[in-house]
mmCIF file of C-alpha atoms (C1' of nucleotides) in Angstrom:
data_model
loop_
_atom_site.group_PDB
_atom_site.id
_atom_site.type_symbol
_atom_site.label_atom_id
_atom_site.label_comp_id
_atom_site.label_asym_id
_atom_site.label_seq_id
_atom_site.Cartn_x
_atom_site.Cartn_y
_atom_site.Cartn_z
ATOM 1 C CA MET J 173 0.089 0.141 -0.189
ATOM 2 C CA LYS J 174 1.741 3.000 -1.322
ATOM 3 C CA LYS J 175 0.722 6.256 -0.050
ATOM 4 C CA SER J 176 0.339 8.323 -2.991
ATOM 5 C CA LYS J 177 2.717 10.868 -1.863
ATOM 6 C CA LEU J 178 5.121 10.287 -5.248
ATOM 7 C CA PRO J 179 3.991 12.256 -8.133
ATOM 8 C CA VAL J 180 4.072 9.920 -10.771
ATOM 9 C CA SER J 181 4.870 7.056 -9.519
ATOM 10 C CA SER J 182 6.044 5.023 -12.609
ATOM 11 C CA THR J 183 5.615 6.688 -15.579
ATOM 12 C CA LYS J 184 2.638 5.019 -16.649
ATOM 13 C CA GLU J 185 0.384 6.345 -14.426
ATOM 14 C CA LEU J 186 -0.131 10.171 -13.295
ATOM 15 C CA PRO J 187 -1.415 11.753 -10.530
ATOM 16 C CA LYS J 188 -4.824 13.393 -11.181
ATOM 17 C CA ALA J 189 -3.818 14.654 -7.458
ATOM 18 C CA GLN J 190 -3.940 18.387 -7.716
ATOM 19 C CA THR J 191 -4.186 17.709 -3.928
ATOM 20 C CA ALA J 192 -0.769 17.426 -3.866
ATOM 21 C CA LYS J 193 -0.115 21.216 -4.865
ATOM 22 C CA GLU J 194 3.006 20.375 -5.216
ATOM 23 C CA TYR J 195 2.837 18.846 -8.259
ATOM 24 C CA SER J 196 -0.061 21.039 -9.367
ATOM 25 C CA PHE J 197 2.563 22.147 -11.735
ATOM 26 C CA PHE J 198 1.720 19.216 -13.279
ATOM 27 C CA ALA J 199 -1.912 19.783 -13.582
ATOM 28 C CA ASP J 200 -1.012 23.268 -14.387
ATOM 29 C CA VAL J 201 0.340 22.890 -17.506
ATOM 30 C CA TYR J 202 -2.057 20.343 -19.046
ATOM 31 C CA ASP J 203 -4.463 23.107 -17.550
ATOM 32 C CA VAL J 204 -3.080 25.891 -19.690
ATOM 33 C CA VAL J 205 -2.385 23.536 -22.459
ATOM 34 C CA ARG J 206 -6.279 22.662 -22.489
ATOM 35 C CA GLN J 207 -6.457 26.072 -22.731
ATOM 36 C CA ILE J 208 -5.026 27.251 -25.889
ATOM 37 C CA PRO J 209 -7.584 28.369 -28.309
ATOM 38 C CA LYS J 210 -7.924 26.374 -31.248
ATOM 39 C CA GLY J 211 -5.279 27.851 -34.241
ATOM 40 C CA ARG J 212 -2.767 28.638 -31.680
ATOM 41 C CA VAL J 213 0.127 27.383 -30.745
ATOM 42 C CA THR J 214 2.904 28.087 -27.102
ATOM 43 C CA SER J 215 5.654 26.862 -26.352
ATOM 44 C CA TYR J 216 7.104 24.865 -23.573
ATOM 45 C CA GLY J 217 9.379 27.742 -21.903
ATOM 46 C CA ALA J 218 5.879 30.464 -21.822
ATOM 47 C CA ILE J 219 4.190 27.225 -20.220
ATOM 48 C CA ALA J 220 7.074 27.223 -18.220
ATOM 49 C CA SER J 221 7.341 31.004 -17.453
ATOM 50 C CA TYR J 222 3.635 31.339 -16.218
ATOM 51 C CA LEU J 223 3.784 28.473 -13.786
ATOM 52 C CA GLY J 224 6.694 30.925 -13.166
ATOM 53 C CA THR J 225 9.396 27.721 -13.480
ATOM 54 C CA LYS J 226 10.668 29.790 -16.482
ATOM 55 C CA LEU J 227 14.243 28.284 -16.014
ATOM 56 C CA SER J 228 13.144 25.172 -16.224
ATOM 57 C CA ALA J 229 11.215 24.854 -19.432
ATOM 58 C CA ARG J 230 12.391 20.463 -19.958
ATOM 59 C CA MET J 231 10.089 20.465 -16.922
ATOM 60 C CA VAL J 232 7.206 21.731 -18.973
ATOM 61 C CA GLY J 233 8.020 18.773 -21.752
ATOM 62 C CA TRP J 234 8.550 16.320 -19.339
ATOM 63 C CA ALA J 235 4.711 16.902 -17.758
ATOM 64 C CA MET J 236 3.832 16.274 -21.118
ATOM 65 C CA ASN J 237 5.434 13.009 -20.897
ATOM 66 C CA GLY J 238 2.297 11.974 -18.902
ATOM 67 C CA ALA J 239 -0.137 14.031 -20.912
ATOM 68 C CA HIS J 240 -1.596 11.103 -23.115
ATOM 69 C CA ASN J 241 -2.338 9.594 -19.381
ATOM 70 C CA VAL J 242 -4.047 12.278 -18.374
ATOM 71 C CA LYS J 243 -7.707 13.208 -19.060
ATOM 72 C CA PRO J 244 -9.203 15.042 -20.641
ATOM 73 C CA LYS J 245 -6.986 14.673 -23.435
ATOM 74 C CA VAL J 246 -4.416 17.198 -23.508
ATOM 75 C CA PRO J 247 -3.958 19.186 -27.177
ATOM 76 C CA ALA J 248 -0.412 18.741 -26.815
ATOM 77 C CA GLN J 249 0.272 19.123 -30.442
ATOM 78 C CA ARG J 250 -0.546 23.216 -29.364
ATOM 79 C CA VAL J 251 2.789 22.855 -27.634
ATOM 80 C CA VAL J 252 5.821 23.242 -29.181
ATOM 81 C CA ASN J 253 9.634 24.597 -28.635
ATOM 82 C CA ARG J 254 10.500 27.911 -28.832
ATOM 83 C CA ASN J 255 11.472 27.300 -32.835
ATOM 84 C CA GLY J 256 8.182 26.066 -33.490
ATOM 85 C CA MET J 257 9.006 23.145 -34.455
ATOM 86 C CA LEU J 258 7.423 19.877 -33.506
ATOM 87 C CA THR J 259 10.007 18.558 -31.387
ATOM 88 C CA GLY J 260 7.663 16.152 -29.145
ATOM 89 C CA LYS J 261 5.755 14.671 -32.476
ATOM 90 C CA PHE J 262 7.968 11.530 -31.723
ATOM 91 C CA HIS J 263 5.858 11.203 -28.443
ATOM 92 C CA PHE J 264 2.218 10.755 -30.530
ATOM 93 C CA GLU J 265 0.767 7.950 -31.092
ATOM 94 C CA THR J 266 1.748 8.577 -34.920
ATOM 95 C CA GLN J 267 5.261 11.256 -35.795
ATOM 96 C CA THR J 268 2.135 12.726 -38.326
ATOM 97 C CA LYS J 269 -0.468 12.891 -35.676
ATOM 98 C CA MET J 270 0.937 15.824 -34.208
ATOM 99 C CA GLU J 271 1.071 17.807 -37.109
ATOM 100 C CA GLU J 272 -2.033 16.220 -38.701
ATOM 101 C CA LEU J 273 -4.116 18.052 -35.705
ATOM 102 C CA LEU J 274 -2.317 21.278 -35.931
ATOM 103 C CA LYS J 275 -3.409 21.329 -39.324
ATOM 104 C CA LYS J 276 -6.971 20.157 -38.290
ATOM 105 C CA ASP J 277 -6.995 23.340 -35.796
ATOM 106 C CA GLY J 278 -6.027 25.389 -38.964
ATOM 107 C CA VAL J 279 -1.965 25.842 -37.961
ATOM 108 C CA ALA J 280 0.205 25.131 -41.313
ATOM 109 C CA VAL J 281 2.689 22.886 -40.887
ATOM 110 C CA LYS J 282 6.559 22.892 -42.866
ATOM 111 C CA ASN J 283 9.023 20.761 -42.729
ATOM 112 C CA ASP J 284 7.975 19.689 -39.141
ATOM 113 C CA THR J 285 8.011 23.577 -37.937
ATOM 114 C CA VAL J 286 3.984 25.610 -37.657
ATOM 115 C CA VAL J 287 4.441 28.474 -40.136
ATOM 116 C CA ASP J 288 3.803 31.926 -39.215
ATOM 117 C CA PHE J 289 5.074 30.469 -35.497
ATOM 118 C CA LYS J 290 5.103 34.244 -34.622
ATOM 119 C CA THR J 291 1.890 34.946 -35.397
ATOM 120 C CA ARG J 292 0.233 31.759 -34.378
ATOM 121 C CA PHE J 293 1.947 31.437 -31.024
ATOM 122 C CA TRP J 294 -0.380 32.189 -27.920
ATOM 123 C CA ASP J 295 1.568 33.377 -24.419
ATOM 124 C CA PRO J 296 -0.712 32.359 -21.606
ATOM 125 C CA VAL J 297 1.042 35.277 -19.161
ATOM 126 C CA ASN J 298 0.663 37.756 -22.118
ATOM 127 C CA GLU J 299 -3.229 36.374 -22.281
ATOM 128 C CA LEU J 300 -4.365 34.414 -19.380
ATOM 129 C CA SER J 301 -2.635 36.808 -17.113
ATOM 130 C CA LEU J 302 -3.674 39.488 -18.534
ATOM 131 C "C1'" DG W 41 23.703 7.345 -3.908
ATOM 132 C "C1'" DC W 42 25.707 9.094 -8.360
ATOM 133 C "C1'" DA W 43 26.035 9.221 -13.369
ATOM 134 C "C1'" DT W 44 22.488 9.790 -17.221
ATOM 135 C "C1'" DT W 45 18.399 11.392 -20.085
ATOM 136 C "C1'" DG W 46 15.342 14.466 -21.360
ATOM 137 C "C1'" DA W 47 8.965 17.035 -25.705
ATOM 138 C "C1'" DC W 48 13.883 23.403 -23.473
ATOM 139 C "C1'" DG W 49 16.223 27.525 -23.785
ATOM 140 C "C1'" DA W 50 19.861 30.699 -23.403
ATOM 141 C "C1'" DA W 51 24.495 31.538 -24.096
ATOM 142 C "C1'" DG W 52 29.524 31.006 -26.012
ATOM 143 C "C1'" DG W 53 32.808 29.618 -29.565
ATOM 144 C "C1'" DC H 217 25.571 31.566 -38.700
ATOM 145 C "C1'" DC H 218 25.652 26.854 -37.400
ATOM 146 C "C1'" DC H 219 26.978 23.928 -33.528
ATOM 147 C "C1'" DT H 220 28.450 23.440 -28.792
ATOM 148 C "C1'" DT H 221 27.810 23.575 -24.210
ATOM 149 C "C1'" DC H 222 25.607 24.667 -19.745
ATOM 150 C "C1'" DG H 223 21.807 25.738 -16.360
ATOM 151 C "C1'" DC H 224 17.532 23.504 -14.501
ATOM 152 C "C1'" DC H 225 14.554 19.629 -12.106
ATOM 153 C "C1'" DA H 226 13.025 15.630 -12.078
ATOM 154 C "C1'" DA H 227 12.626 10.520 -13.035
ATOM 155 C "C1'" DT H 228 15.590 6.687 -14.189
ATOM 156 C "C1'" DG H 229 19.028 3.656 -14.679
#
DNA sequence: GCATTGACGAAGG
DNA sequence: CCCTTCGCCAATG
Protein backbone atom coordinates (compact mmCIF):
# COMPACT_ATOMS: atom_id res chain seq x y z
CA MET A 1 0.00 0.00 0.00
CA LYS A 2 1.80 2.94 -1.20
CA LYS A 3 0.73 6.30 -0.10
CA SER A 4 0.21 8.48 -3.09
CA LYS A 5 2.79 10.85 -1.86
CA LEU A 6 4.77 10.08 -4.94
CA PRO A 7 3.98 12.24 -7.93
CA VAL A 8 4.19 10.15 -10.96
CA SER A 9 4.83 6.85 -9.35
CA SER A 10 6.18 5.25 -12.44
CA THR A 11 5.68 6.66 -15.88
CA LYS A 12 2.70 4.48 -16.52
CA GLU A 13 0.43 6.49 -14.32
CA LEU A 14 0.01 10.17 -13.67
CA PRO A 15 -1.44 11.52 -10.48
CA LYS A 16 -4.68 13.23 -11.21
CA ALA A 17 -4.08 14.39 -7.74
CA GLN A 18 -4.12 18.09 -7.71
CA THR A 19 -4.29 17.42 -4.01
CA ALA A 20 -0.56 17.45 -3.92
CA LYS A 21 0.01 21.09 -4.63
CA GLU A 22 3.64 20.25 -5.08
CA TYR A 23 2.61 18.67 -8.31
CA SER A 24 0.04 21.23 -9.24
CA PHE A 25 2.78 22.00 -11.67
CA PHE A 26 1.73 19.05 -13.78
CA ALA A 27 -1.95 19.89 -13.46
CA ASP A 28 -1.25 23.51 -14.30
CA VAL A 29 0.61 22.54 -17.42
CA TYR A 30 -2.29 20.43 -18.63
CA ASP A 31 -4.76 23.10 -17.68
CA VAL A 32 -2.92 25.81 -19.57
CA VAL A 33 -2.48 23.63 -22.63
CA ARG A 34 -6.20 22.88 -22.71
CA GLN A 35 -6.85 26.60 -22.68
CA ILE A 36 -4.87 27.13 -25.83
CA PRO A 37 -7.32 28.48 -28.43
CA LYS A 38 -7.80 26.56 -31.64
CA GLY A 39 -5.43 27.66 -34.32
CA ARG A 40 -2.91 28.82 -31.78
CA VAL A 41 0.30 27.34 -30.43
CA THR A 42 2.61 28.01 -27.54
CA SER A 43 6.03 27.03 -26.34
CA TYR A 44 7.25 25.12 -23.33
CA GLY A 45 9.14 28.13 -22.14
CA ALA A 46 5.99 30.27 -22.25
CA ILE A 47 4.11 27.80 -20.11
CA ALA A 48 7.06 27.46 -17.79
CA SER A 49 7.25 31.19 -17.48
CA TYR A 50 3.54 31.36 -16.72
CA LEU A 51 4.00 28.78 -14.00
CA GLY A 52 6.99 30.66 -12.69
CA THR A 53 9.50 27.98 -13.59
CA LYS A 54 10.72 29.65 -16.72
CA LEU A 55 14.20 28.51 -15.90
CA SER A 56 13.00 24.96 -16.23
CA ALA A 57 11.13 24.69 -19.47
CA ARG A 58 12.24 21.08 -19.51
CA MET A 59 9.92 20.31 -16.65
CA VAL A 60 7.01 21.38 -18.81
CA GLY A 61 8.06 18.93 -21.45
CA TRP A 62 8.54 16.31 -18.82
CA ALA A 63 5.09 16.96 -17.47
CA MET A 64 3.72 16.61 -20.96
CA ASN A 65 5.20 13.16 -21.00
CA GLY A 66 2.23 12.09 -18.93
CA ALA A 67 -0.24 14.11 -20.96
CA HIS A 68 -1.26 10.97 -22.79
CA ASN A 69 -2.40 9.55 -19.52
CA VAL A 70 -4.37 12.58 -18.46
CA LYS A 71 -8.03 13.09 -19.06
CA PRO A 72 -9.39 14.96 -20.77
CA LYS A 73 -6.80 14.59 -23.43
CA VAL A 74 -4.31 17.39 -23.59
CA PRO A 75 -3.81 19.03 -27.00
CA ALA A 76 -0.07 18.64 -26.77
CA GLN A 77 0.20 19.25 -30.49
CA ARG A 78 -0.33 22.92 -29.73
CA VAL A 79 2.80 22.95 -27.64
CA VAL A 80 6.07 23.24 -29.51
CA ASN A 81 9.51 24.44 -28.65
CA ARG A 82 10.61 28.04 -28.87
CA ASN A 83 11.69 27.39 -32.42
CA GLY A 84 8.15 26.44 -33.44
CA MET A 85 9.40 22.97 -34.24
CA LEU A 86 7.27 19.93 -33.46
CA THR A 87 9.86 18.37 -31.25
CA GLY A 88 7.32 16.24 -29.43
CA LYS A 89 5.79 14.64 -32.48
CA PHE A 90 7.74 11.47 -31.79
CA HIS A 91 5.84 11.00 -28.59
CA PHE A 92 2.47 10.92 -30.25
CA GLU A 93 0.67 7.81 -31.32
CA THR A 94 2.11 8.45 -34.72
CA GLN A 95 4.70 10.96 -35.76
CA THR A 96 2.33 12.43 -38.29
CA LYS A 97 -0.51 12.76 -35.81
CA MET A 98 0.78 15.96 -34.35
CA GLU A 99 1.01 17.94 -37.57
CA GLU A 100 -2.30 16.53 -38.72
CA LEU A 101 -3.97 17.71 -35.56
CA LEU A 102 -2.40 21.11 -36.03
CA LYS A 103 -3.66 21.29 -39.59
CA LYS A 104 -7.12 20.46 -38.34
CA ASP A 105 -6.75 23.37 -35.97
CA GLY A 106 -5.96 25.53 -38.94
CA VAL A 107 -2.25 25.64 -38.23
CA ALA A 108 -0.01 25.09 -41.21
CA VAL A 109 2.99 22.88 -40.61
CA LYS A 110 5.99 22.78 -42.87
CA ASN A 111 9.07 20.68 -42.38
CA ASP A 112 8.00 19.76 -38.83
CA THR A 113 7.73 23.43 -38.01
CA VAL A 114 4.70 25.64 -37.43
CA VAL A 115 4.28 28.17 -40.19
CA ASP A 116 3.96 31.73 -38.97
CA PHE A 117 4.79 30.46 -35.53
CA LYS A 118 5.31 33.98 -34.26
CA THR A 119 1.85 34.92 -35.44
CA ARG A 120 0.28 31.75 -34.10
CA PHE A 121 2.09 32.10 -30.83
CA TRP A 122 -0.17 32.21 -27.80
CA ASP A 123 1.50 33.25 -24.60
CA PRO A 124 -0.42 32.37 -21.40
CA VAL A 125 1.47 35.05 -19.55
CA ASN A 126 0.24 37.59 -22.04
CA GLU A 127 -3.26 36.13 -22.46
CA LEU A 128 -4.16 34.55 -19.15
CA SER A 129 -2.29 36.85 -16.82
CA LEU A 130 -3.64 39.80 -18.66
C1' DG B 1 23.76 7.76 -3.94
C1' DC B 2 25.87 9.09 -8.32
C1' DA B 3 25.50 9.29 -13.39
C1' DT B 4 22.65 9.79 -17.48
C1' DT B 5 18.73 11.38 -19.90
C1' DG B 6 14.99 14.53 -21.30
C1' DA B 7 8.62 16.90 -25.69
C1' DC B 8 13.81 23.34 -23.61
C1' DG B 9 16.27 27.58 -23.72
C1' DA B 10 19.83 30.81 -23.63
C1' DA B 11 24.65 31.72 -24.11
C1' DG B 12 29.28 30.90 -25.96
C1' DG B 13 32.73 29.54 -29.55
C1' DC C 1 25.62 31.81 -38.75
C1' DC C 2 26.00 26.89 -37.10
C1' DC C 3 27.32 23.93 -33.60
C1' DT C 4 28.47 22.95 -28.83
C1' DT C 5 28.01 23.57 -23.88
C1' DC C 6 25.77 24.79 -19.63
C1' DG C 7 21.74 25.37 -16.68
C1' DC C 8 17.30 23.74 -14.71
C1' DC C 9 14.68 20.04 -12.11
C1' DA C 10 12.90 15.59 -11.92
C1' DA C 11 12.96 10.73 -13.06
C1' DT C 12 15.27 6.60 -14.29
C1' DG C 13 19.17 3.33 -14.37
